[in-house]
Amino acid sequence: IIGRPGRGHSIWLFWRDGSFAGWYVNLEDPWRPSRSGFDTEDHTLDLWVESDGSWRWKDEDELAVAVEVGFFTAEQAASFRAEGERVIAEWPFPTGWENWQPDPSWPVPSLSADWEA
């Protein structure tokens, strides 16, 4: 996961069978430092960018329902979409992390007792 300070998104990289598959752009509140790392709030609307550069919106229907029931305002929803449009306009792909793989000898980390997973 790649996050930049003050930005309303993070970029998640995905692999399928060892090959790079694409980028998931999670639209969210800017990360806030917390005792256990960072906190954020998801904005429901996201982007999927294929490794070939084609892209699409994700969960537009879920965001519409969230606005309809009052979880988000129409203005908030518009700002989430604007952040996604900014990401596409800036085109931060590739990120430079597409070929990175963790060392297979690394142990699997464990979560602390107060972590909610």
Short mmCIF file of C-alpha atoms in Angstrom, two decimals:
data_model
loop_
_atom_site.label_atom_id
_atom_site.label_comp_id
_atom_site.label_asym_id
_atom_site.label_seq_id
_atom_site.Cartn_x
_atom_site.Cartn_y
_atom_site.Cartn_z
CA ILE A 1 0.00 0.00 0.00
CA ILE A 2 1.39 3.38 -0.99
CA GLY A 3 0.09 6.46 0.78
CA ARG A 4 1.26 10.05 0.47
CA PRO A 5 0.80 12.58 3.30
CA GLY A 6 -2.27 14.76 2.92
CA ARG A 7 -3.70 12.87 -0.06
CA GLY A 8 -7.23 11.46 -0.13
CA HIS A 9 -6.23 8.08 -1.54
CA SER A 10 -3.81 5.20 -1.25
CA ILE A 11 -2.60 2.92 -4.02
CA TRP A 12 -2.63 -0.84 -3.47
CA LEU A 13 -0.66 -3.12 -5.77
CA PHE A 14 -1.95 -6.59 -6.69
CA TRP A 15 -0.33 -9.64 -8.25
CA ARG A 16 -1.97 -12.73 -9.80
CA ASP A 17 0.07 -15.94 -9.92
CA GLY A 18 3.29 -13.97 -9.45
CA SER A 19 2.55 -11.47 -12.23
CA PHE A 20 1.61 -7.87 -11.60
CA ALA A 21 -2.17 -7.48 -12.08
CA GLY A 22 -2.92 -3.83 -11.39
CA TRP A 23 -3.45 -0.98 -8.98
CA TYR A 24 -6.40 -0.46 -6.66
CA VAL A 25 -6.86 3.21 -5.81
CA ASN A 26 -8.65 3.40 -2.47
CA LEU A 27 -10.33 6.79 -2.04
CA GLU A 28 -10.22 7.67 1.65
CA ASP A 29 -9.52 10.36 4.21
CA PRO A 30 -5.86 11.39 4.39
CA TRP A 31 -4.00 9.08 6.75
CA ARG A 32 -3.78 10.26 10.38
CA PRO A 33 -1.04 8.95 12.68
CA SER A 34 -2.41 6.79 15.49
CA ARG A 35 -1.00 4.67 18.31
CA SER A 36 -1.08 1.56 16.10
CA GLY A 37 0.06 3.16 12.83
CA PHE A 38 -2.36 5.22 10.74
CA ASP A 39 -6.14 5.71 10.67
CA THR A 40 -8.35 6.68 7.76
CA GLU A 41 -11.99 6.48 6.70
CA ASP A 42 -12.94 4.74 3.46
CA HIS A 43 -14.96 6.74 0.92
CA THR A 44 -16.59 3.71 -0.78
CA LEU A 45 -15.79 4.85 -4.34
CA ASP A 46 -12.56 3.42 -5.75
CA LEU A 47 -10.64 2.93 -8.98
CA TRP A 48 -9.17 -0.21 -10.53
CA VAL A 49 -6.29 0.33 -12.96
CA GLU A 50 -5.24 -2.69 -15.02
CA SER A 51 -1.54 -3.34 -15.65
CA ASP A 52 -2.18 -2.30 -19.28
CA GLY A 53 -3.36 1.15 -18.10
CA SER A 54 -7.08 0.72 -18.68
CA TRP A 55 -9.13 1.82 -15.68
CA ARG A 56 -12.66 1.86 -14.27
CA TRP A 57 -14.60 3.18 -11.30
CA LYS A 58 -15.56 0.69 -8.60
CA ASP A 59 -18.55 0.77 -6.27
CA GLU A 60 -20.35 3.76 -7.77
CA ASP A 61 -23.62 2.04 -6.87
CA GLU A 62 -22.58 1.64 -3.23
CA LEU A 63 -21.64 5.32 -3.01
CA ALA A 64 -25.04 6.30 -4.45
CA VAL A 65 -26.76 4.26 -1.72
CA ALA A 66 -24.50 5.79 0.95
CA VAL A 67 -25.58 9.26 -0.22
CA GLU A 68 -29.23 8.22 -0.42
CA VAL A 69 -29.27 7.01 3.20
CA GLY A 70 -27.32 10.02 4.46
CA PHE A 71 -23.99 8.35 5.25
CA PHE A 72 -22.26 10.81 2.89
CA THR A 73 -23.57 14.07 1.42
CA ALA A 74 -23.76 14.68 -2.32
CA GLU A 75 -20.97 17.25 -1.87
CA GLN A 76 -18.74 14.68 -0.18
CA ALA A 77 -19.44 12.17 -2.95
CA ALA A 78 -18.48 14.78 -5.54
CA SER A 79 -15.23 15.47 -3.69
CA PHE A 80 -14.42 11.73 -3.61
CA ARG A 81 -14.93 11.51 -7.38
CA ALA A 82 -12.79 14.65 -7.85
CA GLU A 83 -9.95 12.97 -5.93
CA GLY A 84 -10.22 9.93 -8.21
CA GLU A 85 -10.20 12.18 -11.27
CA ARG A 86 -7.10 13.91 -9.90
CA VAL A 87 -5.33 10.56 -9.54
CA ILE A 88 -6.16 9.64 -13.15
CA ALA A 89 -5.04 13.09 -14.38
CA GLU A 90 -1.73 12.84 -12.49
CA TRP A 91 -1.26 9.20 -13.60
CA PRO A 92 1.13 7.95 -10.87
CA PHE A 93 1.50 4.57 -12.59
CA PRO A 94 3.79 2.70 -12.54
CA THR A 95 4.66 3.40 -8.92
CA GLY A 96 8.09 1.76 -8.96
CA TRP A 97 6.93 -1.05 -6.65
CA GLU A 98 5.49 -3.38 -9.30
CA ASN A 99 8.47 -5.78 -9.26
CA TRP A 100 9.03 -5.79 -5.51
CA GLN A 101 8.48 -9.06 -3.68
CA PRO A 102 9.00 -9.73 0.04
CA ASP A 103 11.94 -11.91 0.99
CA PRO A 104 10.46 -15.43 1.36
CA SER A 105 12.60 -15.99 4.47
CA TRP A 106 10.83 -13.19 6.36
CA PRO A 107 8.54 -14.44 9.14
CA VAL A 108 4.83 -13.74 8.89
CA PRO A 109 4.13 -10.76 11.19
CA SER A 110 1.58 -11.08 13.96
CA LEU A 111 -0.97 -8.52 15.12
CA SER A 112 -0.84 -7.06 18.61
CA ALA A 113 -3.64 -8.04 21.00
CA ASP A 114 -5.37 -4.65 20.70
CA TRP A 115 -5.55 -4.76 16.88
CA GLU A 116 -8.95 -5.06 15.20
CA ALA A 117 -8.79 -7.17 12.05
#
